[in-house]
mmCIF file with all atom_site columns, C-alpha atoms in Angstrom:
data_model
loop_
_atom_site.group_PDB
_atom_site.id
_atom_site.type_symbol
_atom_site.label_atom_id
_atom_site.label_alt_id
_atom_site.label_comp_id
_atom_site.label_asym_id
_atom_site.label_entity_id
_atom_site.label_seq_id
_atom_site.pdbx_PDB_ins_code
_atom_site.Cartn_x
_atom_site.Cartn_y
_atom_site.Cartn_z
_atom_site.occupancy
_atom_site.B_iso_or_equiv
_atom_site.pdbx_formal_charge
_atom_site.auth_seq_id
_atom_site.auth_comp_id
_atom_site.auth_asym_id
_atom_site.auth_atom_id
_atom_site.pdbx_PDB_model_num
ATOM 1   C CA . MET A 1 1   ? 5.901   -57.237 3.761   1.00 59.00 ? 1   MET A CA 1
ATOM 2   C CA . SER A 1 2   ? 6.072   -53.178 3.198   1.00 65.00 ? 2   SER A CA 1
ATOM 3   C CA . SER A 1 3   ? 8.975   -50.742 1.731   1.00 65.00 ? 3   SER A CA 1
ATOM 4   C CA . PRO A 1 4   ? 10.250  -49.552 4.662   1.00 67.00 ? 4   PRO A CA 1
ATOM 5   C CA . HIS A 1 5   ? 9.495   -45.918 5.674   1.00 67.00 ? 5   HIS A CA 1
ATOM 6   C CA . SER A 1 6   ? 11.590  -43.258 4.548   1.00 67.00 ? 6   SER A CA 1
ATOM 7   C CA . HIS A 1 7   ? 11.214  -39.989 6.415   1.00 67.00 ? 7   HIS A CA 1
ATOM 8   C CA . ILE A 1 8   ? 10.778  -36.959 5.490   1.00 66.00 ? 8   ILE A CA 1
ATOM 9   C CA . PRO A 1 9   ? 11.357  -33.067 6.922   1.00 67.00 ? 9   PRO A CA 1
ATOM 10  C CA . PRO A 1 10  ? 9.580   -31.395 7.499   1.00 64.00 ? 10  PRO A CA 1
ATOM 11  C CA . LEU A 1 11  ? 9.632   -27.985 5.194   1.00 57.00 ? 11  LEU A CA 1
ATOM 12  C CA . GLU A 1 12  ? 11.411  -24.936 7.294   1.00 58.00 ? 12  GLU A CA 1
ATOM 13  C CA . VAL A 1 13  ? 7.757   -21.936 7.348   1.00 47.00 ? 13  VAL A CA 1
ATOM 14  C CA . ARG A 1 14  ? 8.526   -18.398 7.354   1.00 49.00 ? 14  ARG A CA 1
ATOM 15  C CA . GLU A 1 15  ? 7.470   -16.061 9.611   1.00 46.00 ? 15  GLU A CA 1
ATOM 16  C CA . ARG A 1 16  ? 6.288   -13.233 7.360   1.00 50.00 ? 16  ARG A CA 1
ATOM 17  C CA . ALA A 1 17  ? 5.156   -14.613 3.257   1.00 49.00 ? 17  ALA A CA 1
ATOM 18  C CA . ALA A 1 18  ? 7.011   -11.985 0.898   1.00 54.00 ? 18  ALA A CA 1
ATOM 19  C CA . CYS A 1 19  ? 4.762   -9.727  -1.295  1.00 55.00 ? 19  CYS A CA 1
ATOM 20  C CA . MET A 1 20  ? 5.419   -10.625 -5.359  1.00 49.00 ? 20  MET A CA 1
ATOM 21  C CA . CYS A 1 21  ? 5.878   -7.288  -5.575  1.00 57.00 ? 21  CYS A CA 1
ATOM 22  C CA . ASP A 1 22  ? 9.029   -7.384  -3.191  1.00 53.00 ? 22  ASP A CA 1
ATOM 23  C CA . HIS A 1 23  ? 10.065  -8.874  -7.009  1.00 49.00 ? 23  HIS A CA 1
ATOM 24  C CA . GLY A 1 24  ? 9.249   -6.631  -8.916  1.00 51.00 ? 24  GLY A CA 1
ATOM 25  C CA . ASP A 1 25  ? 6.159   -8.342  -10.415 1.00 52.00 ? 25  ASP A CA 1
ATOM 26  C CA . THR A 1 26  ? 1.731   -8.004  -9.649  1.00 60.00 ? 26  THR A CA 1
ATOM 27  C CA . CYS A 1 27  ? 1.033   -7.448  -5.511  1.00 63.00 ? 27  CYS A CA 1
ATOM 28  C CA . SER A 1 28  ? -0.354  -10.432 -3.742  1.00 62.00 ? 28  SER A CA 1
ATOM 29  C CA . SER A 1 29  ? -0.778  -8.649  -0.780  1.00 80.00 ? 29  SER A CA 1
ATOM 30  C CA . PHE A 1 30  ? -3.436  -6.334  0.228   1.00 81.00 ? 30  PHE A CA 1
ATOM 31  C CA . ALA A 1 31  ? -2.300  -5.326  3.484   1.00 83.00 ? 31  ALA A CA 1
ATOM 32  C CA . PRO A 1 32  ? -1.306  -1.328  4.150   1.00 85.00 ? 32  PRO A CA 1
ATOM 33  C CA . GLY A 1 33  ? 0.853   0.147   1.055   1.00 87.00 ? 33  GLY A CA 1
ATOM 34  C CA . HIS A 1 34  ? -0.151  -3.662  -1.549  1.00 84.00 ? 34  HIS A CA 1
ATOM 35  C CA . ALA A 1 35  ? -2.895  -3.996  -3.468  1.00 88.00 ? 35  ALA A CA 1
ATOM 36  C CA . LEU A 1 36  ? -5.813  -1.754  -3.295  1.00 92.00 ? 36  LEU A CA 1
ATOM 37  C CA . HIS A 1 37  ? -8.918  -4.133  -2.470  1.00 92.00 ? 37  HIS A CA 1
ATOM 38  C CA . LEU A 1 38  ? -12.561 -3.272  -3.854  1.00 92.00 ? 38  LEU A CA 1
ATOM 39  C CA . ILE A 1 39  ? -13.948 -3.247  -0.569  1.00 94.00 ? 39  ILE A CA 1
ATOM 40  C CA . GLN A 1 40  ? -11.095 -0.813  0.759   1.00 95.00 ? 40  GLN A CA 1
ATOM 41  C CA . ALA A 1 41  ? -12.010 1.747   -2.643  1.00 95.00 ? 41  ALA A CA 1
ATOM 42  C CA . ARG A 1 42  ? -15.599 0.822   -2.240  1.00 96.00 ? 42  ARG A CA 1
ATOM 43  C CA . LEU A 1 43  ? -15.311 2.509   1.093   1.00 96.00 ? 43  LEU A CA 1
ATOM 44  C CA . ALA A 1 44  ? -13.564 5.484   0.157   1.00 96.00 ? 44  ALA A CA 1
ATOM 45  C CA . ALA A 1 45  ? -15.587 6.017   -2.447  1.00 96.00 ? 45  ALA A CA 1
ATOM 46  C CA . ALA A 1 46  ? -19.015 5.484   0.131   1.00 97.00 ? 46  ALA A CA 1
ATOM 47  C CA . THR A 1 47  ? -17.758 8.191   2.471   1.00 97.00 ? 47  THR A CA 1
ATOM 48  C CA . PRO A 1 48  ? -16.242 12.083  0.232   1.00 96.00 ? 48  PRO A CA 1
ATOM 49  C CA . SER A 1 49  ? -16.183 13.911  3.238   1.00 96.00 ? 49  SER A CA 1
ATOM 50  C CA . ASP A 1 50  ? -12.653 11.378  4.958   1.00 96.00 ? 50  ASP A CA 1
ATOM 51  C CA . TRP A 1 51  ? -11.093 12.802  2.522   1.00 97.00 ? 51  TRP A CA 1
ATOM 52  C CA . ALA A 1 52  ? -8.160  15.577  1.836   1.00 96.00 ? 52  ALA A CA 1
ATOM 53  C CA . ASP A 1 53  ? -6.914  17.183  -0.140  1.00 97.00 ? 53  ASP A CA 1
ATOM 54  C CA . ALA A 1 54  ? -2.803  17.536  -0.888  1.00 98.00 ? 54  ALA A CA 1
ATOM 55  C CA . ILE A 1 55  ? -0.008  18.705  -2.903  1.00 98.00 ? 55  ILE A CA 1
ATOM 56  C CA . VAL A 1 56  ? 3.281   15.736  -2.964  1.00 98.00 ? 56  VAL A CA 1
ATOM 57  C CA . GLU A 1 57  ? 6.015   17.354  -1.706  1.00 98.00 ? 57  GLU A CA 1
ATOM 58  C CA . ALA A 1 58  ? 8.307   14.007  -2.782  1.00 98.00 ? 58  ALA A CA 1
ATOM 59  C CA . SER A 1 59  ? 8.093   11.098  -4.093  1.00 97.00 ? 59  SER A CA 1
ATOM 60  C CA . ASP A 1 60  ? 11.014  8.415   -4.898  1.00 96.00 ? 60  ASP A CA 1
ATOM 61  C CA . PRO A 1 61  ? 9.933   5.484   -7.133  1.00 95.00 ? 61  PRO A CA 1
ATOM 62  C CA . ARG A 1 62  ? 12.782  3.337   -6.422  1.00 93.00 ? 62  ARG A CA 1
ATOM 63  C CA . SER A 1 63  ? 11.302  3.371   -2.808  1.00 93.00 ? 63  SER A CA 1
ATOM 64  C CA . GLY A 1 64  ? 8.304   3.580   -2.910  1.00 93.00 ? 64  GLY A CA 1
ATOM 65  C CA . PHE A 1 65  ? 7.760   6.423   -0.538  1.00 96.00 ? 65  PHE A CA 1
ATOM 66  C CA . VAL A 1 66  ? 5.825   10.026  -1.221  1.00 97.00 ? 66  VAL A CA 1
ATOM 67  C CA . ILE A 1 67  ? 5.528   12.792  1.136   1.00 97.00 ? 67  ILE A CA 1
ATOM 68  C CA . VAL A 1 68  ? 2.122   14.947  0.849   1.00 98.00 ? 68  VAL A CA 1
ATOM 69  C CA . ARG A 1 69  ? 1.016   18.559  2.156   1.00 98.00 ? 69  ARG A CA 1
ATOM 70  C CA . THR A 1 70  ? -2.224  18.421  3.301   1.00 96.00 ? 70  THR A CA 1
ATOM 71  C CA . LEU A 1 71  ? -4.284  21.705  2.271   1.00 96.00 ? 71  LEU A CA 1
ATOM 72  C CA . ALA A 1 72  ? -5.726  21.880  5.318   1.00 93.00 ? 72  ALA A CA 1
ATOM 73  C CA . ASP A 1 73  ? -3.294  22.652  8.136   1.00 94.00 ? 73  ASP A CA 1
ATOM 74  C CA . TRP A 1 74  ? 0.384   21.876  5.600   1.00 94.00 ? 74  TRP A CA 1
ATOM 75  C CA . SER A 1 75  ? 0.921   19.205  7.778   1.00 95.00 ? 75  SER A CA 1
ATOM 76  C CA . ALA A 1 76  ? 3.026   16.846  5.311   1.00 97.00 ? 76  ALA A CA 1
ATOM 77  C CA . VAL A 1 77  ? 2.342   12.551  5.741   1.00 97.00 ? 77  VAL A CA 1
ATOM 78  C CA . ALA A 1 78  ? 4.790   9.784   4.564   1.00 97.00 ? 78  ALA A CA 1
ATOM 79  C CA . LEU A 1 79  ? 3.300   7.004   2.633   1.00 97.00 ? 79  LEU A CA 1
ATOM 80  C CA . TRP A 1 80  ? 4.351   3.964   1.311   1.00 94.00 ? 80  TRP A CA 1
ATOM 81  C CA . ASN A 1 81  ? 3.071   2.417   -1.401  1.00 93.00 ? 81  ASN A CA 1
ATOM 82  C CA . GLY A 1 82  ? 4.467   -0.921  -3.296  1.00 88.00 ? 82  GLY A CA 1
ATOM 83  C CA . THR A 1 83  ? 2.101   -1.048  -6.881  1.00 88.00 ? 83  THR A CA 1
ATOM 84  C CA . GLY A 1 84  ? 3.614   1.823   -8.378  1.00 90.00 ? 84  GLY A CA 1
ATOM 85  C CA . ALA A 1 85  ? 2.145   5.144   -6.387  1.00 94.00 ? 85  ALA A CA 1
ATOM 86  C CA . ALA A 1 86  ? 5.689   6.632   -5.670  1.00 95.00 ? 86  ALA A CA 1
ATOM 87  C CA . ALA A 1 87  ? 6.216   6.636   -10.237 1.00 95.00 ? 87  ALA A CA 1
ATOM 88  C CA . VAL A 1 88  ? 2.459   8.530   -10.979 1.00 96.00 ? 88  VAL A CA 1
ATOM 89  C CA . ALA A 1 89  ? 2.807   10.860  -7.575  1.00 96.00 ? 89  ALA A CA 1
ATOM 90  C CA . THR A 1 90  ? 5.454   13.519  -8.979  1.00 96.00 ? 90  THR A CA 1
ATOM 91  C CA . PRO A 1 91  ? 6.671   16.437  -6.840  1.00 98.00 ? 91  PRO A CA 1
ATOM 92  C CA . GLY A 1 92  ? 3.441   18.854  -7.317  1.00 97.00 ? 92  GLY A CA 1
ATOM 93  C CA . THR A 1 93  ? 0.826   17.132  -8.258  1.00 97.00 ? 93  THR A CA 1
ATOM 94  C CA . PRO A 1 94  ? -2.950  17.926  -6.717  1.00 98.00 ? 94  PRO A CA 1
ATOM 95  C CA . VAL A 1 95  ? -3.818  14.258  -5.227  1.00 98.00 ? 95  VAL A CA 1
ATOM 96  C CA . ALA A 1 96  ? -6.320  13.785  -1.640  1.00 98.00 ? 96  ALA A CA 1
ATOM 97  C CA . LEU A 1 97  ? -5.582  11.157  0.890   1.00 97.00 ? 97  LEU A CA 1
ATOM 98  C CA . HIS A 1 98  ? -8.643  9.386   2.670   1.00 97.00 ? 98  HIS A CA 1
ATOM 99  C CA . GLU A 1 99  ? -7.990  9.247   5.900   1.00 89.00 ? 99  GLU A CA 1
ATOM 100 C CA . ARG A 1 100 ? -9.592  6.690   7.076   1.00 95.00 ? 100 ARG A CA 1
ATOM 101 C CA . TYR A 1 101 ? -9.645  4.287   5.069   1.00 96.00 ? 101 TYR A CA 1
ATOM 102 C CA . HIS A 1 102 ? -5.920  4.912   3.565   1.00 95.00 ? 102 HIS A CA 1
ATOM 103 C CA . VAL A 1 103 ? -6.769  5.295   0.583   1.00 97.00 ? 103 VAL A CA 1
ATOM 104 C CA . LEU A 1 104 ? -4.207  8.065   -1.874  1.00 97.00 ? 104 LEU A CA 1
ATOM 105 C CA . ALA A 1 105 ? -6.288  9.269   -5.101  1.00 97.00 ? 105 ALA A CA 1
ATOM 106 C CA . VAL A 1 106 ? -3.847  10.863  -7.980  1.00 97.00 ? 106 VAL A CA 1
ATOM 107 C CA . GLY A 1 107 ? -6.437  11.601  -10.895 1.00 95.00 ? 107 GLY A CA 1
ATOM 108 C CA . GLY A 1 108 ? -8.160  7.940   -11.654 1.00 94.00 ? 108 GLY A CA 1
ATOM 109 C CA . ALA A 1 109 ? -6.158  6.296   -9.984  1.00 96.00 ? 109 ALA A CA 1
ATOM 110 C CA . ARG A 1 110 ? -6.399  4.727   -6.122  1.00 96.00 ? 110 ARG A CA 1
ATOM 111 C CA . PHE A 1 111 ? -3.902  2.998   -4.518  1.00 95.00 ? 111 PHE A CA 1
ATOM 112 C CA . ASN A 1 112 ? -3.484  1.951   -0.966  1.00 95.00 ? 112 ASN A CA 1
ATOM 113 C CA . VAL A 1 113 ? -0.975  3.343   1.322   1.00 96.00 ? 113 VAL A CA 1
ATOM 114 C CA . LEU A 1 114 ? 0.843   2.950   4.533   1.00 94.00 ? 114 LEU A CA 1
ATOM 115 C CA . ARG A 1 115 ? 1.437   5.436   6.388   1.00 93.00 ? 115 ARG A CA 1
ATOM 116 C CA . GLY A 1 116 ? 4.765   6.188   8.144   1.00 84.00 ? 116 GLY A CA 1
#
């Protein structure tokens, strides 16, 4: 004799998974603006001609937004990073932006950034 089978309804699946940095924890995503992937860092280091020197014009550590001005043509570039780039890149700080691989260098630190 078999026991009665209880039907367990399936759990709802969200369309997008939330990154842990949304909750104040270590970033668990390599999407643009989140954690810097080792391959992304190596590709940026291997292509030095794609770096553009810039100066931080504004930064907001609460929202993660950084606005930089490139030295080549003084254009403003808005960037977002959820892992703390805005806290390190204070206004007036010289930085370098890797155009192709979306990496922001602030001193010895490297951040994956989302252009926006």
